[in-house]
């Protein structure tokens, strides 16, 4: 599965030391040069800057043939302006993006989009993480999502756990 990622999901997965979920879930992750640059900015947490300075083999930096126009999409950030067209050009299976405006533009262009919470929920469904504890880690960062979103995801997780067949032990 080929995935294109924007800055935010990578940043927070690295901060929570959950970045290894990406190759397990998606195999290949591509980022545009602007996302690579954003992950190296001085204000980016040191752990993230160190990670991107020595990227894992499953992460590839690739420029899009064209970027979206800042004039046409003034509310999008630089990473989004490159990640969306890169996902389109590569016919990516999924675009990882957290920002609402970017997600809307990507969906309008026919892309399948999820954010960090969607990645974490997918990992929980596959039994790779304990979702409540990892979401608590996420909430301890600067990442913002509405309390109702956290509640919905945790409710789905609890319902899945309640309906899992037991092995008789």
mmCIF file with all atom_site columns, C-alpha atoms in Angstrom:
data_model
loop_
_atom_site.group_PDB
_atom_site.id
_atom_site.type_symbol
_atom_site.label_atom_id
_atom_site.label_alt_id
_atom_site.label_comp_id
_atom_site.label_asym_id
_atom_site.label_entity_id
_atom_site.label_seq_id
_atom_site.pdbx_PDB_ins_code
_atom_site.Cartn_x
_atom_site.Cartn_y
_atom_site.Cartn_z
_atom_site.occupancy
_atom_site.B_iso_or_equiv
_atom_site.pdbx_formal_charge
_atom_site.auth_seq_id
_atom_site.auth_comp_id
_atom_site.auth_asym_id
_atom_site.auth_atom_id
_atom_site.pdbx_PDB_model_num
ATOM 1   C CA . UNK A 1 1   ? 0.000   0.000   0.000   1.00 0.00 ? 1   UNK A CA 1
ATOM 2   C CA . UNK A 1 2   ? 1.351   3.421   -0.940  1.00 0.00 ? 2   UNK A CA 1
ATOM 3   C CA . UNK A 1 3   ? 0.687   6.297   1.422   1.00 0.00 ? 3   UNK A CA 1
ATOM 4   C CA . UNK A 1 4   ? 1.579   9.983   1.166   1.00 0.00 ? 4   UNK A CA 1
ATOM 5   C CA . UNK A 1 5   ? 1.977   11.827  4.464   1.00 0.00 ? 5   UNK A CA 1
ATOM 6   C CA . UNK A 1 6   ? 1.745   15.444  5.493   1.00 0.00 ? 6   UNK A CA 1
ATOM 7   C CA . UNK A 1 7   ? 3.790   16.832  8.382   1.00 0.00 ? 7   UNK A CA 1
ATOM 8   C CA . UNK A 1 8   ? 1.436   16.530  11.357  1.00 0.00 ? 8   UNK A CA 1
ATOM 9   C CA . UNK A 1 9   ? 0.844   12.753  11.405  1.00 0.00 ? 9   UNK A CA 1
ATOM 10  C CA . UNK A 1 10  ? 4.555   12.011  11.095  1.00 0.00 ? 10  UNK A CA 1
ATOM 11  C CA . UNK A 1 11  ? 5.494   14.585  13.703  1.00 0.00 ? 11  UNK A CA 1
ATOM 12  C CA . UNK A 1 12  ? 3.157   13.192  16.355  1.00 0.00 ? 12  UNK A CA 1
ATOM 13  C CA . UNK A 1 13  ? 3.797   9.524   15.583  1.00 0.00 ? 13  UNK A CA 1
ATOM 14  C CA . UNK A 1 14  ? 7.518   10.134  16.024  1.00 0.00 ? 14  UNK A CA 1
ATOM 15  C CA . UNK A 1 15  ? 6.967   12.095  19.241  1.00 0.00 ? 15  UNK A CA 1
ATOM 16  C CA . UNK A 1 16  ? 4.926   9.217   20.675  1.00 0.00 ? 16  UNK A CA 1
ATOM 17  C CA . UNK A 1 17  ? 7.440   6.648   19.375  1.00 0.00 ? 17  UNK A CA 1
ATOM 18  C CA . UNK A 1 18  ? 4.693   5.065   17.267  1.00 0.00 ? 18  UNK A CA 1
ATOM 19  C CA . UNK A 1 19  ? 6.240   5.757   13.840  1.00 0.00 ? 19  UNK A CA 1
ATOM 20  C CA . UNK A 1 20  ? 6.921   2.033   13.321  1.00 0.00 ? 20  UNK A CA 1
ATOM 21  C CA . UNK A 1 21  ? 3.178   1.590   12.897  1.00 0.00 ? 21  UNK A CA 1
ATOM 22  C CA . UNK A 1 22  ? 3.437   3.161   9.455   1.00 0.00 ? 22  UNK A CA 1
ATOM 23  C CA . UNK A 1 23  ? 5.421   0.444   7.644   1.00 0.00 ? 23  UNK A CA 1
ATOM 24  C CA . UNK A 1 24  ? 3.439   -2.218  9.482   1.00 0.00 ? 24  UNK A CA 1
ATOM 25  C CA . UNK A 1 25  ? 0.137   -0.741  8.342   1.00 0.00 ? 25  UNK A CA 1
ATOM 26  C CA . UNK A 1 26  ? 1.048   0.779   4.989   1.00 0.00 ? 26  UNK A CA 1
ATOM 27  C CA . UNK A 1 27  ? 4.431   -0.560  3.760   1.00 0.00 ? 27  UNK A CA 1
ATOM 28  C CA . UNK A 1 28  ? 5.618   2.568   1.873   1.00 0.00 ? 28  UNK A CA 1
ATOM 29  C CA . UNK A 1 29  ? 5.291   6.194   2.915   1.00 0.00 ? 29  UNK A CA 1
ATOM 30  C CA . UNK A 1 30  ? 6.119   9.084   0.590   1.00 0.00 ? 30  UNK A CA 1
ATOM 31  C CA . UNK A 1 31  ? 6.494   12.706  1.583   1.00 0.00 ? 31  UNK A CA 1
ATOM 32  C CA . UNK A 1 32  ? 7.070   15.788  -0.551  1.00 0.00 ? 32  UNK A CA 1
ATOM 33  C CA . UNK A 1 33  ? 10.196  17.922  0.011   1.00 0.00 ? 33  UNK A CA 1
ATOM 34  C CA . UNK A 1 34  ? 8.269   20.613  1.867   1.00 0.00 ? 34  UNK A CA 1
ATOM 35  C CA . UNK A 1 35  ? 7.097   18.100  4.476   1.00 0.00 ? 35  UNK A CA 1
ATOM 36  C CA . UNK A 1 36  ? 10.687  16.912  4.830   1.00 0.00 ? 36  UNK A CA 1
ATOM 37  C CA . UNK A 1 37  ? 11.756  20.538  5.380   1.00 0.00 ? 37  UNK A CA 1
ATOM 38  C CA . UNK A 1 38  ? 8.962   21.217  7.884   1.00 0.00 ? 38  UNK A CA 1
ATOM 39  C CA . UNK A 1 39  ? 10.085  18.217  9.947   1.00 0.00 ? 39  UNK A CA 1
ATOM 40  C CA . UNK A 1 40  ? 13.569  19.794  10.166  1.00 0.00 ? 40  UNK A CA 1
ATOM 41  C CA . UNK A 1 41  ? 12.633  23.312  11.263  1.00 0.00 ? 41  UNK A CA 1
ATOM 42  C CA . UNK A 1 42  ? 14.306  24.635  14.413  1.00 0.00 ? 42  UNK A CA 1
ATOM 43  C CA . UNK A 1 43  ? 10.966  24.794  16.254  1.00 0.00 ? 43  UNK A CA 1
ATOM 44  C CA . UNK A 1 44  ? 10.239  21.143  15.441  1.00 0.00 ? 44  UNK A CA 1
ATOM 45  C CA . UNK A 1 45  ? 10.898  18.886  18.445  1.00 0.00 ? 45  UNK A CA 1
ATOM 46  C CA . UNK A 1 46  ? 14.445  17.539  18.597  1.00 0.00 ? 46  UNK A CA 1
ATOM 47  C CA . UNK A 1 47  ? 13.297  13.900  18.437  1.00 0.00 ? 47  UNK A CA 1
ATOM 48  C CA . UNK A 1 48  ? 11.497  14.577  15.145  1.00 0.00 ? 48  UNK A CA 1
ATOM 49  C CA . UNK A 1 49  ? 14.467  16.460  13.660  1.00 0.00 ? 49  UNK A CA 1
ATOM 50  C CA . UNK A 1 50  ? 16.780  13.574  14.575  1.00 0.00 ? 50  UNK A CA 1
ATOM 51  C CA . UNK A 1 51  ? 14.355  11.058  13.097  1.00 0.00 ? 51  UNK A CA 1
ATOM 52  C CA . UNK A 1 52  ? 14.075  12.853  9.755   1.00 0.00 ? 52  UNK A CA 1
ATOM 53  C CA . UNK A 1 53  ? 17.844  13.459  9.630   1.00 0.00 ? 53  UNK A CA 1
ATOM 54  C CA . UNK A 1 54  ? 18.233  9.659   9.488   1.00 0.00 ? 54  UNK A CA 1
ATOM 55  C CA . UNK A 1 55  ? 14.935  8.550   7.927   1.00 0.00 ? 55  UNK A CA 1
ATOM 56  C CA . UNK A 1 56  ? 13.844  4.928   7.944   1.00 0.00 ? 56  UNK A CA 1
ATOM 57  C CA . UNK A 1 57  ? 14.105  2.954   4.715   1.00 0.00 ? 57  UNK A CA 1
ATOM 58  C CA . UNK A 1 58  ? 10.312  2.873   4.290   1.00 0.00 ? 58  UNK A CA 1
ATOM 59  C CA . UNK A 1 59  ? 10.145  6.691   4.001   1.00 0.00 ? 59  UNK A CA 1
ATOM 60  C CA . UNK A 1 60  ? 10.845  8.294   0.626   1.00 0.00 ? 60  UNK A CA 1
ATOM 61  C CA . UNK A 1 61  ? 10.998  11.980  -0.268  1.00 0.00 ? 61  UNK A CA 1
ATOM 62  C CA . UNK A 1 62  ? 9.584   12.709  -3.698  1.00 0.00 ? 62  UNK A CA 1
ATOM 63  C CA . UNK A 1 63  ? 8.596   16.040  -5.207  1.00 0.00 ? 63  UNK A CA 1
ATOM 64  C CA . UNK A 1 64  ? 5.237   16.370  -6.926  1.00 0.00 ? 64  UNK A CA 1
ATOM 65  C CA . UNK A 1 65  ? 5.298   17.336  -10.580 1.00 0.00 ? 65  UNK A CA 1
ATOM 66  C CA . UNK A 1 66  ? 3.104   20.311  -9.674  1.00 0.00 ? 66  UNK A CA 1
ATOM 67  C CA . UNK A 1 67  ? 2.085   21.966  -6.424  1.00 0.00 ? 67  UNK A CA 1
ATOM 68  C CA . UNK A 1 68  ? -1.276  23.477  -5.652  1.00 0.00 ? 68  UNK A CA 1
ATOM 69  C CA . UNK A 1 69  ? -1.441  27.247  -5.995  1.00 0.00 ? 69  UNK A CA 1
ATOM 70  C CA . UNK A 1 70  ? -1.289  29.334  -2.820  1.00 0.00 ? 70  UNK A CA 1
ATOM 71  C CA . UNK A 1 71  ? -3.578  31.845  -4.576  1.00 0.00 ? 71  UNK A CA 1
ATOM 72  C CA . UNK A 1 72  ? -6.190  29.176  -5.266  1.00 0.00 ? 72  UNK A CA 1
ATOM 73  C CA . UNK A 1 73  ? -5.877  27.581  -1.801  1.00 0.00 ? 73  UNK A CA 1
ATOM 74  C CA . UNK A 1 74  ? -4.795  30.350  0.598   1.00 0.00 ? 74  UNK A CA 1
ATOM 75  C CA . UNK A 1 75  ? -5.792  28.410  3.722   1.00 0.00 ? 75  UNK A CA 1
ATOM 76  C CA . UNK A 1 76  ? -3.557  25.423  2.988   1.00 0.00 ? 76  UNK A CA 1
ATOM 77  C CA . UNK A 1 77  ? -0.102  25.105  4.483   1.00 0.00 ? 77  UNK A CA 1
ATOM 78  C CA . UNK A 1 78  ? 2.973   24.463  2.336   1.00 0.00 ? 78  UNK A CA 1
ATOM 79  C CA . UNK A 1 79  ? 3.121   20.732  3.092   1.00 0.00 ? 79  UNK A CA 1
ATOM 80  C CA . UNK A 1 80  ? -0.504  20.307  2.093   1.00 0.00 ? 80  UNK A CA 1
ATOM 81  C CA . UNK A 1 81  ? 0.077   22.226  -1.139  1.00 0.00 ? 81  UNK A CA 1
ATOM 82  C CA . UNK A 1 82  ? 2.595   19.532  -2.138  1.00 0.00 ? 82  UNK A CA 1
ATOM 83  C CA . UNK A 1 83  ? 1.210   16.415  -0.395  1.00 0.00 ? 83  UNK A CA 1
ATOM 84  C CA . UNK A 1 84  ? -2.196  16.561  -2.103  1.00 0.00 ? 84  UNK A CA 1
ATOM 85  C CA . UNK A 1 85  ? -0.887  16.682  -5.690  1.00 0.00 ? 85  UNK A CA 1
ATOM 86  C CA . UNK A 1 86  ? 1.802   14.090  -4.862  1.00 0.00 ? 86  UNK A CA 1
ATOM 87  C CA . UNK A 1 87  ? -0.902  11.716  -3.609  1.00 0.00 ? 87  UNK A CA 1
ATOM 88  C CA . UNK A 1 88  ? -2.874  12.328  -6.802  1.00 0.00 ? 88  UNK A CA 1
ATOM 89  C CA . UNK A 1 89  ? 0.116   11.821  -9.093  1.00 0.00 ? 89  UNK A CA 1
ATOM 90  C CA . UNK A 1 90  ? 1.166   8.590   -7.362  1.00 0.00 ? 90  UNK A CA 1
ATOM 91  C CA . UNK A 1 91  ? -2.420  7.312   -7.140  1.00 0.00 ? 91  UNK A CA 1
ATOM 92  C CA . UNK A 1 92  ? -1.747  6.825   -3.447  1.00 0.00 ? 92  UNK A CA 1
ATOM 93  C CA . UNK A 1 93  ? -4.007  4.468   -1.562  1.00 0.00 ? 93  UNK A CA 1
ATOM 94  C CA . UNK A 1 94  ? -4.222  6.930   1.319   1.00 0.00 ? 94  UNK A CA 1
ATOM 95  C CA . UNK A 1 95  ? -3.205  10.468  2.293   1.00 0.00 ? 95  UNK A CA 1
ATOM 96  C CA . UNK A 1 96  ? -2.275  11.075  5.936   1.00 0.00 ? 96  UNK A CA 1
ATOM 97  C CA . UNK A 1 97  ? -3.314  14.603  6.837   1.00 0.00 ? 97  UNK A CA 1
ATOM 98  C CA . UNK A 1 98  ? -4.764  16.164  9.970   1.00 0.00 ? 98  UNK A CA 1
ATOM 99  C CA . UNK A 1 99  ? -5.691  19.720  8.972   1.00 0.00 ? 99  UNK A CA 1
ATOM 100 C CA . UNK A 1 100 ? -9.364  20.158  8.143   1.00 0.00 ? 100 UNK A CA 1
ATOM 101 C CA . UNK A 1 101 ? -8.965  22.460  5.122   1.00 0.00 ? 101 UNK A CA 1
ATOM 102 C CA . UNK A 1 102 ? -6.374  20.185  3.534   1.00 0.00 ? 102 UNK A CA 1
ATOM 103 C CA . UNK A 1 103 ? -8.512  17.113  4.130   1.00 0.00 ? 103 UNK A CA 1
ATOM 104 C CA . UNK A 1 104 ? -11.493 18.803  2.480   1.00 0.00 ? 104 UNK A CA 1
ATOM 105 C CA . UNK A 1 105 ? -9.469  19.770  -0.608  1.00 0.00 ? 105 UNK A CA 1
ATOM 106 C CA . UNK A 1 106 ? -7.993  16.252  -0.820  1.00 0.00 ? 106 UNK A CA 1
ATOM 107 C CA . UNK A 1 107 ? -11.413 14.601  -0.581  1.00 0.00 ? 107 UNK A CA 1
ATOM 108 C CA . UNK A 1 108 ? -12.787 16.994  -3.193  1.00 0.00 ? 108 UNK A CA 1
ATOM 109 C CA . UNK A 1 109 ? -10.020 15.671  -5.462  1.00 0.00 ? 109 UNK A CA 1
ATOM 110 C CA . UNK A 1 110 ? -11.072 12.071  -4.877  1.00 0.00 ? 110 UNK A CA 1
ATOM 111 C CA . UNK A 1 111 ? -8.370  11.117  -2.382  1.00 0.00 ? 111 UNK A CA 1
ATOM 112 C CA . UNK A 1 112 ? -8.892  8.815   0.575   1.00 0.00 ? 112 UNK A CA 1
ATOM 113 C CA . UNK A 1 113 ? -7.702  10.670  3.689   1.00 0.00 ? 113 UNK A CA 1
ATOM 114 C CA . UNK A 1 114 ? -7.132  9.871   7.329   1.00 0.00 ? 114 UNK A CA 1
ATOM 115 C CA . UNK A 1 115 ? -5.262  11.590  10.119  1.00 0.00 ? 115 UNK A CA 1
ATOM 116 C CA . UNK A 1 116 ? -3.213  10.444  13.056  1.00 0.00 ? 116 UNK A CA 1
ATOM 117 C CA . UNK A 1 117 ? -6.280  9.352   15.010  1.00 0.00 ? 117 UNK A CA 1
ATOM 118 C CA . UNK A 1 118 ? -7.369  7.210   12.056  1.00 0.00 ? 118 UNK A CA 1
ATOM 119 C CA . UNK A 1 119 ? -3.896  5.651   11.880  1.00 0.00 ? 119 UNK A CA 1
ATOM 120 C CA . UNK A 1 120 ? -4.029  4.882   15.591  1.00 0.00 ? 120 UNK A CA 1
ATOM 121 C CA . UNK A 1 121 ? -7.530  3.422   15.339  1.00 0.00 ? 121 UNK A CA 1
ATOM 122 C CA . UNK A 1 122 ? -6.441  1.187   12.445  1.00 0.00 ? 122 UNK A CA 1
ATOM 123 C CA . UNK A 1 123 ? -3.466  0.026   14.505  1.00 0.00 ? 123 UNK A CA 1
ATOM 124 C CA . UNK A 1 124 ? -5.774  -0.753  17.431  1.00 0.00 ? 124 UNK A CA 1
ATOM 125 C CA . UNK A 1 125 ? -8.139  -2.734  15.189  1.00 0.00 ? 125 UNK A CA 1
ATOM 126 C CA . UNK A 1 126 ? -5.164  -4.828  14.099  1.00 0.00 ? 126 UNK A CA 1
ATOM 127 C CA . UNK A 1 127 ? -4.158  -5.357  17.717  1.00 0.00 ? 127 UNK A CA 1
ATOM 128 C CA . UNK A 1 128 ? -0.914  -3.400  17.421  1.00 0.00 ? 128 UNK A CA 1
ATOM 129 C CA . UNK A 1 129 ? -1.576  -0.856  20.176  1.00 0.00 ? 129 UNK A CA 1
ATOM 130 C CA . UNK A 1 130 ? -3.769  -0.196  23.178  1.00 0.00 ? 130 UNK A CA 1
ATOM 131 C CA . UNK A 1 131 ? -5.800  2.717   21.822  1.00 0.00 ? 131 UNK A CA 1
ATOM 132 C CA . UNK A 1 132 ? -6.791  4.391   25.122  1.00 0.00 ? 132 UNK A CA 1
ATOM 133 C CA . UNK A 1 133 ? -3.186  4.612   26.333  1.00 0.00 ? 133 UNK A CA 1
ATOM 134 C CA . UNK A 1 134 ? -1.821  5.836   22.982  1.00 0.00 ? 134 UNK A CA 1
ATOM 135 C CA . UNK A 1 135 ? -4.592  8.435   22.657  1.00 0.00 ? 135 UNK A CA 1
ATOM 136 C CA . UNK A 1 136 ? -3.688  9.620   26.166  1.00 0.00 ? 136 UNK A CA 1
ATOM 137 C CA . UNK A 1 137 ? -0.105  10.046  24.909  1.00 0.00 ? 137 UNK A CA 1
ATOM 138 C CA . UNK A 1 138 ? -1.391  12.029  21.935  1.00 0.00 ? 138 UNK A CA 1
ATOM 139 C CA . UNK A 1 139 ? -3.476  14.265  24.171  1.00 0.00 ? 139 UNK A CA 1
ATOM 140 C CA . UNK A 1 140 ? -0.345  15.022  26.209  1.00 0.00 ? 140 UNK A CA 1
ATOM 141 C CA . UNK A 1 141 ? 1.254   16.604  23.114  1.00 0.00 ? 141 UNK A CA 1
ATOM 142 C CA . UNK A 1 142 ? 0.296   19.842  21.379  1.00 0.00 ? 142 UNK A CA 1
ATOM 143 C CA . UNK A 1 143 ? -2.003  17.952  18.969  1.00 0.00 ? 143 UNK A CA 1
ATOM 144 C CA . UNK A 1 144 ? -5.593  19.152  19.097  1.00 0.00 ? 144 UNK A CA 1
ATOM 145 C CA . UNK A 1 145 ? -8.721  17.232  18.268  1.00 0.00 ? 145 UNK A CA 1
ATOM 146 C CA . UNK A 1 146 ? -12.181 17.841  19.641  1.00 0.00 ? 146 UNK A CA 1
ATOM 147 C CA . UNK A 1 147 ? -13.072 15.970  22.817  1.00 0.00 ? 147 UNK A CA 1
ATOM 148 C CA . UNK A 1 148 ? -16.047 14.490  20.970  1.00 0.00 ? 148 UNK A CA 1
ATOM 149 C CA . UNK A 1 149 ? -13.704 12.906  18.394  1.00 0.00 ? 149 UNK A CA 1
ATOM 150 C CA . UNK A 1 150 ? -11.672 11.250  21.144  1.00 0.00 ? 150 UNK A CA 1
ATOM 151 C CA . UNK A 1 151 ? -14.915 10.075  22.771  1.00 0.00 ? 151 UNK A CA 1
ATOM 152 C CA . UNK A 1 152 ? -16.212 8.583   19.490  1.00 0.00 ? 152 UNK A CA 1
ATOM 153 C CA . UNK A 1 153 ? -12.979 6.729   18.776  1.00 0.00 ? 153 UNK A CA 1
ATOM 154 C CA . UNK A 1 154 ? -12.741 5.388   22.320  1.00 0.00 ? 154 UNK A CA 1
ATOM 155 C CA . UNK A 1 155 ? -16.390 4.283   22.210  1.00 0.00 ? 155 UNK A CA 1
ATOM 156 C CA . UNK A 1 156 ? -15.773 2.349   18.962  1.00 0.00 ? 156 UNK A CA 1
ATOM 157 C CA . UNK A 1 157 ? -12.688 0.771   20.526  1.00 0.00 ? 157 UNK A CA 1
ATOM 158 C CA . UNK A 1 158 ? -14.635 -0.263  23.635  1.00 0.00 ? 158 UNK A CA 1
ATOM 159 C CA . UNK A 1 159 ? -17.418 -1.716  21.458  1.00 0.00 ? 159 UNK A CA 1
ATOM 160 C CA . UNK A 1 160 ? -14.883 -3.741  19.426  1.00 0.00 ? 160 UNK A CA 1
ATOM 161 C CA . UNK A 1 161 ? -13.308 -5.079  22.597  1.00 0.00 ? 161 UNK A CA 1
ATOM 162 C CA . UNK A 1 162 ? -16.717 -5.982  24.026  1.00 0.00 ? 162 UNK A CA 1
ATOM 163 C CA . UNK A 1 163 ? -17.619 -7.979  20.913  1.00 0.00 ? 163 UNK A CA 1
ATOM 164 C CA . UNK A 1 164 ? -14.342 -9.856  20.514  1.00 0.00 ? 164 UNK A CA 1
ATOM 165 C CA . UNK A 1 165 ? -14.758 -13.578 20.865  1.00 0.00 ? 165 UNK A CA 1
ATOM 166 C CA . UNK A 1 166 ? -12.999 -14.959 23.916  1.00 0.00 ? 166 UNK A CA 1
ATOM 167 C CA . UNK A 1 167 ? -10.631 -17.896 23.664  1.00 0.00 ? 167 UNK A CA 1
ATOM 168 C CA . UNK A 1 168 ? -12.138 -19.640 26.675  1.00 0.00 ? 168 UNK A CA 1
ATOM 169 C CA . UNK A 1 169 ? -9.381  -18.814 29.160  1.00 0.00 ? 169 UNK A CA 1
#
